mmCIF file of N, CA and C in Angstrom:
data_model
loop_
_atom_site.group_PDB
_atom_site.id
_atom_site.type_symbol
_atom_site.label_atom_id
_atom_site.label_comp_id
_atom_site.label_asym_id
_atom_site.label_seq_id
_atom_site.Cartn_x
_atom_site.Cartn_y
_atom_site.Cartn_z
ATOM 1 N N MET A 29 -12.976 -11.468 -17.716
ATOM 2 C CA MET A 29 -12.504 -12.501 -16.985
ATOM 3 C C MET A 29 -13.240 -12.716 -15.603
ATOM 4 N N ASP A 30 -13.728 -13.924 -15.375
ATOM 5 C CA ASP A 30 -14.567 -14.078 -14.145
ATOM 6 C C ASP A 30 -13.714 -14.078 -12.964
ATOM 7 N N ARG A 31 -14.231 -14.012 -11.717
ATOM 8 C CA ARG A 31 -13.374 -13.737 -10.508
ATOM 9 C C ARG A 31 -12.551 -15.021 -10.170
ATOM 10 N N PHE A 32 -12.906 -16.215 -10.506
ATOM 11 C CA PHE A 32 -12.027 -17.310 -10.266
ATOM 12 C C PHE A 32 -10.830 -17.307 -11.134
ATOM 13 N N SER A 33 -11.064 -17.081 -12.366
ATOM 14 C CA SER A 33 -9.843 -16.838 -13.378
ATOM 15 C C SER A 33 -9.012 -15.765 -12.971
ATOM 16 N N GLN A 34 -9.573 -14.628 -12.439
ATOM 17 C CA GLN A 34 -8.701 -13.626 -11.945
ATOM 18 C C GLN A 34 -7.953 -13.999 -10.623
ATOM 19 N N GLN A 35 -8.518 -14.685 -9.809
ATOM 20 C CA GLN A 35 -7.912 -15.005 -8.507
ATOM 21 C C GLN A 35 -6.812 -15.985 -8.798
ATOM 22 N N THR A 36 -6.908 -16.922 -9.957
ATOM 23 C CA THR A 36 -5.918 -17.781 -10.330
ATOM 24 C C THR A 36 -4.772 -17.037 -10.878
ATOM 25 N N LYS A 37 -4.880 -15.949 -11.628
ATOM 26 C CA LYS A 37 -3.934 -15.274 -12.237
ATOM 27 C C LYS A 37 -3.205 -14.345 -11.201
ATOM 28 N N CYS A 38 -3.843 -13.993 -10.043
ATOM 29 C CA CYS A 38 -3.280 -13.388 -8.912
ATOM 30 C C CYS A 38 -2.676 -14.347 -7.938
ATOM 31 N N ARG A 39 -1.554 -15.009 -8.285
ATOM 32 C CA ARG A 39 -0.882 -15.787 -7.494
ATOM 33 C C ARG A 39 -1.424 -17.168 -7.272
ATOM 34 N N GLY A 40 -2.603 -17.510 -7.873
ATOM 35 C CA GLY A 40 -3.036 -18.977 -7.837
ATOM 36 C C GLY A 40 -3.590 -19.370 -6.545
ATOM 37 N N PHE A 41 -3.783 -18.585 -5.540
ATOM 38 C CA PHE A 41 -4.427 -18.791 -4.326
ATOM 39 C C PHE A 41 -5.755 -18.206 -4.174
ATOM 40 N N PRO A 42 -6.655 -18.934 -3.544
ATOM 41 C CA PRO A 42 -7.980 -18.446 -3.381
ATOM 42 C C PRO A 42 -8.007 -17.225 -2.606
ATOM 43 N N LEU A 43 -8.752 -16.354 -2.938
ATOM 44 C CA LEU A 43 -8.940 -15.072 -2.174
ATOM 45 C C LEU A 43 -10.176 -15.101 -1.195
ATOM 46 N N ARG A 44 -9.944 -14.718 -0.020
ATOM 47 C CA ARG A 44 -11.100 -14.835 0.944
ATOM 48 C C ARG A 44 -11.300 -13.456 1.509
ATOM 49 N N ALA A 45 -12.657 -13.124 1.594
ATOM 50 C CA ALA A 45 -13.073 -11.686 2.145
ATOM 51 C C ALA A 45 -12.623 -11.498 3.580
ATOM 52 N N LYS A 46 -12.698 -12.445 4.475
ATOM 53 C CA LYS A 46 -12.367 -12.208 5.857
ATOM 54 C C LYS A 46 -10.871 -12.120 5.962
ATOM 55 N N GLU A 47 -9.994 -12.822 5.161
ATOM 56 C CA GLU A 47 -8.608 -12.690 5.228
ATOM 57 C C GLU A 47 -8.262 -11.268 4.528
ATOM 58 N N ALA A 48 -8.886 -10.771 3.616
ATOM 59 C CA ALA A 48 -8.560 -9.540 3.119
ATOM 60 C C ALA A 48 -8.831 -8.457 4.057
ATOM 61 N N ILE A 49 -9.806 -8.427 4.729
ATOM 62 C CA ILE A 49 -10.102 -7.427 5.770
ATOM 63 C C ILE A 49 -9.200 -7.509 6.823
ATOM 64 N N GLN A 50 -8.858 -8.698 7.398
ATOM 65 C CA GLN A 50 -7.842 -8.808 8.532
ATOM 66 C C GLN A 50 -6.389 -8.428 8.090
ATOM 67 N N LEU A 51 -6.159 -8.776 6.809
ATOM 68 C CA LEU A 51 -4.727 -8.364 6.202
ATOM 69 C C LEU A 51 -4.673 -7.040 6.231
ATOM 70 N N PHE A 52 -5.668 -6.284 5.557
ATOM 71 C CA PHE A 52 -5.348 -4.850 5.282
ATOM 72 C C PHE A 52 -5.568 -4.065 6.560
ATOM 73 N N GLU A 53 -6.425 -4.504 7.544
ATOM 74 C CA GLU A 53 -6.435 -3.692 8.829
ATOM 75 C C GLU A 53 -5.180 -3.826 9.586
ATOM 76 N N SER A 54 -4.535 -5.018 9.586
ATOM 77 C CA SER A 54 -3.212 -5.167 10.275
ATOM 78 C C SER A 54 -2.217 -4.288 9.618
ATOM 79 N N ARG A 55 -2.315 -4.352 8.294
ATOM 80 C CA ARG A 55 -1.286 -3.571 7.406
ATOM 81 C C ARG A 55 -1.353 -2.094 7.829
ATOM 82 N N ALA A 56 -2.753 -1.643 7.905
ATOM 83 C CA ALA A 56 -2.995 -0.002 8.116
ATOM 84 C C ALA A 56 -2.415 0.205 9.554
ATOM 85 N N GLU A 57 -2.566 -0.698 10.492
ATOM 86 C CA GLU A 57 -2.095 -0.473 11.952
ATOM 87 C C GLU A 57 -0.613 -0.259 11.867
ATOM 88 N N LEU A 58 0.082 -1.211 11.260
ATOM 89 C CA LEU A 58 1.579 -1.082 11.006
ATOM 90 C C LEU A 58 2.106 0.112 10.362
ATOM 91 N N GLU A 59 1.461 0.394 9.268
ATOM 92 C CA GLU A 59 1.812 1.664 8.514
ATOM 93 C C GLU A 59 1.567 2.917 9.278
ATOM 94 N N VAL A 60 0.393 3.068 9.910
ATOM 95 C CA VAL A 60 0.233 4.193 10.764
ATOM 96 C C VAL A 60 1.231 4.457 11.722
ATOM 97 N N GLU A 61 1.674 3.362 12.537
ATOM 98 C CA GLU A 61 2.713 3.378 13.529
ATOM 99 C C GLU A 61 3.971 3.762 12.806
ATOM 100 N N ALA A 62 4.284 3.104 11.609
ATOM 101 C CA ALA A 62 5.485 3.458 10.828
ATOM 102 C C ALA A 62 5.571 5.064 10.486
ATOM 103 N N ALA A 63 4.363 5.577 10.080
ATOM 104 C CA ALA A 63 4.305 6.917 9.815
ATOM 105 C C ALA A 63 4.495 7.832 10.946
ATOM 106 N N ARG A 64 4.008 7.426 12.136
ATOM 107 C CA ARG A 64 4.277 8.183 13.217
ATOM 108 C C ARG A 64 5.794 8.256 13.671
ATOM 109 N N GLN A 65 6.454 7.195 13.449
ATOM 110 C CA GLN A 65 7.819 7.082 13.831
ATOM 111 C C GLN A 65 8.593 7.756 12.647
ATOM 112 N N SER A 66 8.336 7.611 11.505
ATOM 113 C CA SER A 66 9.210 8.058 10.464
ATOM 114 C C SER A 66 9.003 9.518 9.994
ATOM 115 N N PHE A 67 7.705 10.047 9.786
ATOM 116 C CA PHE A 67 7.585 11.295 9.105
ATOM 117 C C PHE A 67 8.145 12.430 9.837
ATOM 118 N N PRO A 68 8.181 12.520 11.323
ATOM 119 C CA PRO A 68 8.800 13.712 11.958
ATOM 120 C C PRO A 68 10.295 13.603 11.702
ATOM 121 N N GLU A 69 10.836 12.319 11.512
ATOM 122 C CA GLU A 69 12.355 12.188 11.393
ATOM 123 C C GLU A 69 12.850 12.173 10.041
ATOM 124 N N LEU A 70 12.065 12.132 8.992
ATOM 125 C CA LEU A 70 12.564 12.134 7.661
ATOM 126 C C LEU A 70 13.533 13.137 7.434
ATOM 127 N N THR A 71 14.626 12.830 6.543
ATOM 128 C CA THR A 71 15.622 13.718 6.205
ATOM 129 C C THR A 71 15.228 14.268 4.762
ATOM 130 N N LYS A 72 15.867 15.331 4.353
ATOM 131 C CA LYS A 72 15.704 15.661 2.942
ATOM 132 C C LYS A 72 15.854 14.711 2.091
ATOM 133 N N ASP A 73 17.000 13.858 2.281
ATOM 134 C CA ASP A 73 17.398 12.920 1.155
ATOM 135 C C ASP A 73 16.478 11.788 1.284
ATOM 136 N N GLN A 74 15.844 11.405 2.475
ATOM 137 C CA GLN A 74 14.878 10.381 2.593
ATOM 138 C C GLN A 74 13.540 10.836 1.757
ATOM 139 N N VAL A 75 13.067 12.127 1.977
ATOM 140 C CA VAL A 75 12.091 12.655 1.128
ATOM 141 C C VAL A 75 12.238 12.618 -0.201
ATOM 142 N N LEU A 76 13.423 12.939 -0.643
ATOM 143 C CA LEU A 76 13.805 12.971 -2.074
ATOM 144 C C LEU A 76 13.715 11.433 -2.649
ATOM 145 N N ALA A 77 14.147 10.477 -1.778
ATOM 146 C CA ALA A 77 14.032 8.961 -2.234
ATOM 147 C C ALA A 77 12.539 8.629 -2.360
ATOM 148 N N ALA A 78 11.782 9.093 -1.488
ATOM 149 C CA ALA A 78 10.456 8.744 -1.559
ATOM 150 C C ALA A 78 9.720 9.190 -2.679
ATOM 151 N N GLU A 79 10.133 10.498 -3.183
ATOM 152 C CA GLU A 79 9.636 11.191 -4.259
ATOM 153 C C GLU A 79 10.067 10.252 -5.613
ATOM 154 N N ALA A 80 11.342 9.754 -5.724
ATOM 155 C CA ALA A 80 11.831 8.943 -6.727
ATOM 156 C C ALA A 80 11.230 7.697 -6.790
ATOM 157 N N ALA A 81 10.889 7.143 -5.605
ATOM 158 C CA ALA A 81 10.012 5.796 -5.468
ATOM 159 C C ALA A 81 8.677 6.049 -6.068
ATOM 160 N N TYR A 82 7.935 7.224 -5.732
ATOM 161 C CA TYR A 82 6.721 7.555 -6.228
ATOM 162 C C TYR A 82 6.775 7.503 -7.706
ATOM 163 N N ARG A 83 7.800 8.299 -8.265
ATOM 164 C CA ARG A 83 7.837 8.424 -9.891
ATOM 165 C C ARG A 83 8.078 6.969 -10.430
ATOM 166 N N ALA A 84 8.926 6.038 -9.761
ATOM 167 C CA ALA A 84 9.183 4.859 -10.273
ATOM 168 C C ALA A 84 7.920 3.966 -10.437
ATOM 169 N N LEU A 85 7.174 4.271 -9.349
ATOM 170 C CA LEU A 85 5.856 3.324 -9.244
ATOM 171 C C LEU A 85 4.871 3.886 -10.256
ATOM 172 N N GLN A 86 4.789 5.189 -10.550
ATOM 173 C CA GLN A 86 3.961 5.658 -11.576
ATOM 174 C C GLN A 86 4.370 5.187 -13.013
ATOM 175 N N ASN A 87 5.708 4.987 -13.247
ATOM 176 C CA ASN A 87 6.201 4.525 -14.438
ATOM 177 C C ASN A 87 6.324 3.025 -14.625
ATOM 178 N N ALA A 88 6.092 2.319 -13.538
ATOM 179 C CA ALA A 88 6.368 0.841 -13.578
ATOM 180 C C ALA A 88 5.393 0.148 -14.511
ATOM 181 N N ILE A 89 6.057 -0.957 -15.055
ATOM 182 C CA ILE A 89 5.082 -1.643 -16.114
ATOM 183 C C ILE A 89 4.384 -2.815 -15.185
ATOM 184 N N VAL A 90 3.571 -3.489 -15.486
ATOM 185 C CA VAL A 90 2.727 -4.275 -14.803
ATOM 186 C C VAL A 90 3.604 -5.325 -14.042
ATOM 187 N N GLU A 91 4.496 -5.909 -14.737
ATOM 188 C CA GLU A 91 5.376 -6.881 -13.977
ATOM 189 C C GLU A 91 6.263 -6.321 -12.956
ATOM 190 N N ASP A 92 6.628 -5.129 -12.889
ATOM 191 C CA ASP A 92 7.458 -4.561 -11.939
ATOM 192 C C ASP A 92 6.529 -3.765 -10.864
ATOM 193 N N ARG A 93 5.384 -3.519 -10.979
ATOM 194 C CA ARG A 93 4.517 -2.844 -10.102
ATOM 195 C C ARG A 93 4.490 -3.209 -8.673
ATOM 196 N N SER A 94 4.645 -4.460 -8.306
ATOM 197 C CA SER A 94 4.420 -4.925 -6.954
ATOM 198 C C SER A 94 5.746 -4.680 -6.333
ATOM 199 N N ASN A 95 6.909 -4.664 -6.932
ATOM 200 C CA ASN A 95 8.147 -4.256 -6.150
ATOM 201 C C ASN A 95 8.238 -2.836 -6.043
ATOM 202 N N ALA A 96 7.795 -2.083 -7.251
ATOM 203 C CA ALA A 96 7.741 -0.623 -7.011
ATOM 204 C C ALA A 96 6.825 -0.034 -5.909
ATOM 205 N N HIS A 97 5.681 -0.782 -5.793
ATOM 206 C CA HIS A 97 4.713 -0.405 -4.716
ATOM 207 C C HIS A 97 5.241 -0.683 -3.315
ATOM 208 N N VAL A 98 5.895 -1.744 -3.154
ATOM 209 C CA VAL A 98 6.529 -1.953 -1.764
ATOM 210 C C VAL A 98 7.659 -0.915 -1.554
ATOM 211 N N ALA A 99 8.556 -0.635 -2.552
ATOM 212 C CA ALA A 99 9.660 0.189 -2.482
ATOM 213 C C ALA A 99 9.095 1.701 -2.145
ATOM 214 N N PHE A 100 7.965 2.126 -2.775
ATOM 215 C CA PHE A 100 7.354 3.447 -2.394
ATOM 216 C C PHE A 100 7.041 3.417 -0.982
ATOM 217 N N HIS A 101 6.164 2.488 -0.564
ATOM 218 C CA HIS A 101 5.776 2.514 0.851
ATOM 219 C C HIS A 101 6.962 2.437 1.879
ATOM 220 N N LEU A 102 7.970 1.567 1.634
ATOM 221 C CA LEU A 102 9.154 1.544 2.499
ATOM 222 C C LEU A 102 9.870 2.831 2.522
ATOM 223 N N ALA A 103 9.894 3.575 1.428
ATOM 224 C CA ALA A 103 10.649 4.857 1.276
ATOM 225 C C ALA A 103 10.092 5.869 2.275
ATOM 226 N N LEU A 104 8.716 5.805 2.329
ATOM 227 C CA LEU A 104 7.990 6.680 3.221
ATOM 228 C C LEU A 104 8.417 6.536 4.662
ATOM 229 N N TYR A 105 8.693 5.216 5.123
ATOM 230 C CA TYR A 105 8.890 4.858 6.353
ATOM 231 C C TYR A 105 10.160 4.619 6.803
ATOM 232 N N ALA A 106 11.296 5.239 5.961
ATOM 233 C CA ALA A 106 12.778 4.934 5.997
ATOM 234 C C ALA A 106 13.243 5.440 7.435
ATOM 235 N N ALA A 107 12.642 6.246 8.051
ATOM 236 C CA ALA A 107 13.048 6.741 9.413
ATOM 237 C C ALA A 107 12.616 5.974 10.656
ATOM 238 N N ALA A 108 11.683 4.910 10.178
ATOM 239 C CA ALA A 108 11.050 4.149 11.434
ATOM 240 C C ALA A 108 12.144 3.150 11.783
ATOM 241 N N ASP A 109 11.708 2.340 12.859
ATOM 242 C CA ASP A 109 12.363 1.348 13.367
ATOM 243 C C ASP A 109 12.507 0.149 12.344
ATOM 244 N N GLU A 110 13.694 -0.394 12.261
ATOM 245 C CA GLU A 110 14.019 -1.445 11.269
ATOM 246 C C GLU A 110 13.090 -2.643 11.386
ATOM 247 N N ALA A 111 12.849 -3.002 12.435
ATOM 248 C CA ALA A 111 11.873 -4.236 12.691
ATOM 249 C C ALA A 111 10.417 -3.796 12.227
ATOM 250 N N LEU A 112 9.972 -2.729 12.528
ATOM 251 C CA LEU A 112 8.757 -2.205 12.032
ATOM 252 C C LEU A 112 8.665 -2.209 10.326
ATOM 253 N N ILE A 113 9.819 -1.593 9.881
ATOM 254 C CA ILE A 113 9.781 -1.509 8.501
ATOM 255 C C ILE A 113 9.800 -3.090 7.857
ATOM 256 N N ARG A 114 10.410 -3.912 8.464
ATOM 257 C CA ARG A 114 10.402 -5.347 7.938
ATOM 258 C C ARG A 114 8.907 -5.898 8.047
ATOM 259 N N ALA A 115 8.300 -5.582 9.251
ATOM 260 C CA ALA A 115 6.892 -6.053 9.526
ATOM 261 C C ALA A 115 5.957 -5.384 8.296
ATOM 262 N N VAL A 116 6.079 -4.067 7.951
ATOM 263 C CA VAL A 116 5.368 -3.374 7.092
ATOM 264 C C VAL A 116 5.755 -4.151 5.677
ATOM 265 N N GLU A 117 6.813 -4.379 5.283
ATOM 266 C CA GLU A 117 7.100 -5.095 3.939
ATOM 267 C C GLU A 117 6.467 -6.364 3.868
ATOM 268 N N GLU A 118 6.476 -7.166 4.944
ATOM 269 C CA GLU A 118 5.885 -8.483 5.042
ATOM 270 C C GLU A 118 4.320 -8.447 4.785
ATOM 271 N N ARG A 119 3.735 -7.403 5.385
ATOM 272 C CA ARG A 119 2.286 -7.242 5.258
ATOM 273 C C ARG A 119 2.015 -6.770 3.750
ATOM 274 N N ILE A 120 2.624 -5.823 3.273
ATOM 275 C CA ILE A 120 2.366 -5.288 1.980
ATOM 276 C C ILE A 120 2.506 -6.681 0.925
ATOM 277 N N ARG A 121 3.712 -7.238 1.070
ATOM 278 C CA ARG A 121 3.824 -8.463 0.189
ATOM 279 C C ARG A 121 2.813 -9.425 0.187
ATOM 280 N N ALA A 122 2.260 -9.697 1.512
ATOM 281 C CA ALA A 122 1.170 -10.596 1.766
ATOM 282 C C ALA A 122 -0.181 -10.089 1.047
ATOM 283 N N SER A 123 -0.335 -8.797 1.029
ATOM 284 C CA SER A 123 -1.483 -8.259 0.418
ATOM 285 C C SER A 123 -1.520 -8.169 -1.029
ATOM 286 N N GLU A 124 -0.301 -8.375 -1.671
ATOM 287 C CA GLU A 124 -0.100 -8.134 -3.144
ATOM 288 C C GLU A 124 -1.134 -8.883 -3.945
ATOM 289 N N ARG A 125 -1.283 -10.227 -3.671
ATOM 290 C CA ARG A 125 -2.378 -11.023 -4.412
ATOM 291 C C ARG A 125 -3.780 -10.293 -4.458
ATOM 292 N N TYR A 126 -4.095 -9.805 -3.399
ATOM 293 C CA TYR A 126 -5.435 -9.094 -3.286
ATOM 294 C C TYR A 126 -5.469 -7.726 -4.025
ATOM 295 N N LEU A 127 -4.164 -7.034 -4.074
ATOM 296 C CA LEU A 127 -4.036 -5.952 -4.756
ATOM 297 C C LEU A 127 -4.117 -6.185 -6.233
ATOM 298 N N CYS A 128 -3.472 -7.310 -6.657
ATOM 299 C CA CYS A 128 -3.513 -7.691 -8.030
ATOM 300 C C CYS A 128 -5.108 -7.757 -8.455
ATOM 301 N N PHE A 129 -5.806 -8.565 -7.638
ATOM 302 C CA PHE A 129 -7.181 -8.746 -7.833
ATOM 303 C C PHE A 129 -7.954 -7.250 -8.037
ATOM 304 N N LYS A 130 -7.631 -6.402 -7.028
ATOM 305 C CA LYS A 130 -8.280 -5.129 -7.239
ATOM 306 C C LYS A 130 -7.960 -4.347 -8.539
ATOM 307 N N ARG A 131 -6.749 -4.312 -8.858
ATOM 308 C CA ARG A 131 -6.254 -3.560 -10.038
ATOM 309 C C ARG A 131 -6.983 -4.239 -11.181
ATOM 310 N N ALA A 132 -7.070 -5.576 -11.207
ATOM 311 C CA ALA A 132 -7.636 -6.193 -12.578
ATOM 312 C C ALA A 132 -9.232 -6.055 -12.606
ATOM 313 N N VAL A 133 -9.758 -6.232 -11.359
ATOM 314 C CA VAL A 133 -11.244 -6.457 -11.339
ATOM 315 C C VAL A 133 -11.929 -4.991 -11.168
ATOM 316 N N LEU A 134 -11.262 -4.336 -10.260
ATOM 317 C CA LEU A 134 -11.881 -3.076 -10.008
ATOM 318 C C LEU A 134 -11.413 -1.816 -10.803
ATOM 319 N N ASN A 135 -10.255 -1.992 -11.423
ATOM 320 C CA ASN A 135 -9.635 -0.969 -12.048
ATOM 321 C C ASN A 135 -9.514 0.474 -11.535
ATOM 322 N N GLU A 136 -9.105 0.493 -10.366
ATOM 323 C CA GLU A 136 -8.955 1.691 -9.556
ATOM 324 C C GLU A 136 -7.509 2.338 -9.345
ATOM 325 N N ILE A 137 -6.796 2.174 -10.348
ATOM 326 C CA ILE A 137 -5.432 2.768 -10.330
ATOM 327 C C ILE A 137 -5.387 4.354 -10.037
ATOM 328 N N GLY A 138 -6.404 5.039 -10.597
ATOM 329 C CA GLY A 138 -6.499 6.427 -10.327
ATOM 330 C C GLY A 138 -6.577 6.797 -8.853
ATOM 331 N N THR A 139 -7.428 6.073 -8.261
ATOM 332 C CA THR A 139 -7.795 6.410 -6.793
ATOM 333 C C THR A 139 -6.334 6.002 -6.064
ATOM 334 N N GLU A 140 -5.738 4.781 -6.401
ATOM 335 C CA GLU A 140 -4.650 4.431 -5.722
ATOM 336 C C GLU A 140 -3.440 5.441 -6.019
ATOM 337 N N GLN A 141 -3.330 5.998 -7.188
ATOM 338 C CA GLN A 141 -2.280 7.001 -7.460
ATOM 339 C C GLN A 141 -2.513 8.229 -6.595
ATOM 340 N N SER A 142 -3.697 8.680 -6.460
ATOM 341 C CA SER A 142 -3.984 9.947 -5.752
ATOM 342 C C SER A 142 -3.729 9.807 -4.340
ATOM 343 N N GLU A 143 -4.020 8.530 -3.764
ATOM 344 C CA GLU A 143 -3.847 8.287 -2.344
ATOM 345 C C GLU A 143 -2.225 8.212 -2.144
ATOM 346 N N HIS A 144 -1.491 7.681 -3.046
ATOM 347 C CA HIS A 144 -0.029 7.576 -2.946
ATOM 348 C C HIS A 144 0.450 9.029 -2.959
ATOM 349 N N LEU A 145 0.044 9.815 -3.825
ATOM 350 C CA LEU A 145 0.478 11.231 -3.952
ATOM 351 C C LEU A 145 0.167 11.984 -2.627
ATOM 352 N N GLU A 146 -1.022 11.782 -2.195
ATOM 353 C CA GLU A 146 -1.362 12.379 -0.814
ATOM 354 C C GLU A 146 -0.392 12.012 0.297
ATOM 355 N N LEU A 147 -0.127 10.735 0.331
ATOM 356 C CA LEU A 147 0.947 10.084 1.352
ATOM 357 C C LEU A 147 2.165 10.867 1.170
ATOM 358 N N LEU A 148 2.700 10.935 -0.016
ATOM 359 C CA LEU A 148 3.990 11.685 -0.285
ATOM 360 C C LEU A 148 3.834 13.086 0.221
ATOM 361 N N HIS A 149 2.727 13.824 -0.080
ATOM 362 C CA HIS A 149 2.765 15.111 0.400
ATOM 363 C C HIS A 149 2.779 15.160 1.878
ATOM 364 N N ALA A 150 2.104 14.313 2.508
ATOM 365 C CA ALA A 150 2.157 14.282 4.098
ATOM 366 C C ALA A 150 3.524 14.116 4.550
ATOM 367 N N ALA A 151 4.304 13.194 3.755
ATOM 368 C CA ALA A 151 5.709 12.914 4.227
ATOM 369 C C ALA A 151 6.637 14.304 4.030
ATOM 370 N N ARG A 152 6.227 14.846 2.898
ATOM 371 C CA ARG A 152 7.040 16.256 2.687
ATOM 372 C C ARG A 152 6.982 17.123 3.717
ATOM 373 N N ILE A 153 5.737 17.265 4.242
ATOM 374 C CA ILE A 153 5.501 18.408 5.254
ATOM 375 C C ILE A 153 5.292 17.893 6.792
ATOM 376 N N ARG A 154 5.787 16.513 6.741
ATOM 377 C CA ARG A 154 5.879 15.878 8.112
ATOM 378 C C ARG A 154 4.405 15.798 8.903
ATOM 379 N N ASP A 155 3.314 15.674 8.146
ATOM 380 C CA ASP A 155 2.115 15.757 8.821
ATOM 381 C C ASP A 155 1.596 14.313 9.099
ATOM 382 N N VAL A 156 1.733 13.922 10.292
ATOM 383 C CA VAL A 156 1.483 12.618 10.721
ATOM 384 C C VAL A 156 -0.155 12.382 10.676
ATOM 385 N N ALA A 157 -0.925 13.423 11.179
ATOM 386 C CA ALA A 157 -2.340 13.236 11.236
ATOM 387 C C ALA A 157 -2.883 13.023 9.916
ATOM 388 N N ARG A 158 -2.340 13.807 8.927
ATOM 389 C CA ARG A 158 -2.796 13.587 7.532
ATOM 390 C C ARG A 158 -2.624 12.265 7.058
ATOM 391 N N ALA A 159 -1.318 11.868 7.336
ATOM 392 C CA ALA A 159 -0.983 10.452 7.014
ATOM 393 C C ALA A 159 -1.767 9.346 7.515
ATOM 394 N N GLU A 160 -2.168 9.412 8.806
ATOM 395 C CA GLU A 160 -3.070 8.471 9.484
ATOM 396 C C GLU A 160 -4.366 8.484 8.585
ATOM 397 N N ARG A 161 -4.881 9.595 8.352
ATOM 398 C CA ARG A 161 -6.166 9.618 7.600
ATOM 399 C C ARG A 161 -6.161 8.927 6.163
ATOM 400 N N VAL A 162 -5.099 9.304 5.485
ATOM 401 C CA VAL A 162 -4.815 8.763 4.200
ATOM 402 C C VAL A 162 -4.591 7.067 4.252
ATOM 403 N N ILE A 163 -3.819 6.762 5.267
ATOM 404 C CA ILE A 163 -3.426 5.307 5.290
ATOM 405 C C ILE A 163 -4.830 4.682 5.583
ATOM 406 N N ASP A 164 -5.707 5.194 6.447
ATOM 407 C CA ASP A 164 -6.912 4.498 6.602
ATOM 408 C C ASP A 164 -7.652 4.505 5.393
ATOM 409 N N ALA A 165 -7.797 5.492 4.715
ATOM 410 C CA ALA A 165 -8.607 5.429 3.411
ATOM 411 C C ALA A 165 -7.936 4.536 2.331
ATOM 412 N N HIS A 166 -6.497 4.655 2.239
ATOM 413 C CA HIS A 166 -5.819 3.942 1.294
ATOM 414 C C HIS A 166 -5.813 2.447 1.550
ATOM 415 N N ILE A 167 -5.669 2.011 2.904
ATOM 416 C CA ILE A 167 -5.415 0.716 2.984
ATOM 417 C C ILE A 167 -6.612 -0.220 3.725
ATOM 418 N N SER A 168 -7.126 0.312 4.750
ATOM 419 C CA SER A 168 -8.332 -0.251 5.395
ATOM 420 C C SER A 168 -9.480 -0.209 4.539
ATOM 421 N N ASN A 169 -9.866 0.852 3.758
ATOM 422 C CA ASN A 169 -10.913 0.935 2.900
ATOM 423 C C ASN A 169 -10.686 -0.087 1.683
ATOM 424 N N CYS A 170 -9.591 -0.104 1.185
ATOM 425 C CA CYS A 170 -9.002 -1.062 0.257
ATOM 426 C C CYS A 170 -9.457 -2.522 0.535
ATOM 427 N N GLY A 171 -9.179 -2.906 1.733
ATOM 428 C CA GLY A 171 -9.464 -4.236 2.149
ATOM 429 C C GLY A 171 -10.965 -4.542 2.224
ATOM 430 N N ARG A 172 -11.738 -3.521 2.768
ATOM 431 C CA ARG A 172 -13.132 -3.662 2.762
ATOM 432 C C ARG A 172 -13.720 -3.877 1.395
ATOM 433 N N LEU A 173 -13.291 -2.967 0.428
ATOM 434 C CA LEU A 173 -13.675 -2.916 -0.851
ATOM 435 C C LEU A 173 -13.326 -4.313 -1.560
ATOM 436 N N ILE A 174 -12.274 -4.852 -1.383
ATOM 437 C CA ILE A 174 -11.934 -6.079 -1.988
ATOM 438 C C ILE A 174 -12.724 -7.194 -1.368
ATOM 439 N N ALA A 175 -12.987 -7.192 -0.220
ATOM 440 C CA ALA A 175 -13.844 -8.053 0.497
ATOM 441 C C ALA A 175 -15.299 -8.132 -0.086
ATOM 442 N N GLN A 176 -15.850 -6.904 -0.300
ATOM 443 C CA GLN A 176 -17.163 -6.832 -0.964
ATOM 444 C C GLN A 176 -17.154 -7.378 -2.285
ATOM 445 N N LYS A 177 -16.088 -7.302 -3.058
ATOM 446 C CA LYS A 177 -16.278 -7.803 -4.387
ATOM 447 C C LYS A 177 -15.773 -9.360 -4.530
ATOM 448 N N LEU A 178 -15.373 -9.951 -3.447
ATOM 449 C CA LEU A 178 -15.052 -11.349 -3.509
ATOM 450 C C LEU A 178 -16.315 -12.152 -3.501
#
């Protein structure tokens, strides 16, 4: 499938390199702040919920993947400020059409899964510094990679 066909399949909107970079960089900034607020305060039940959300994401069928992806990230930030959580959700949902392109064209699900697992591990041990590094790799690099392929 050519890039234009794939872009049409991914929500029907044109994909732009500059927008991808800006969107993923702003998303990374929000998620780093959410991790800073959330990880030190996560309860055992919240960590268990994040683990369940990770399993649901791994088992999600294609049609459910977007919602499962959002749920996983939001579960990680459950102890953050509610307004920040809403902003993170908005950024993730705004990035989904680019993630659709990435999954279809770049076929990098394995990398995405390992980064999600790394984020979950950082949440389990309340390691904010590790989360910051993983978020940068997982989100900022993703935006740059997508931009290169557009």
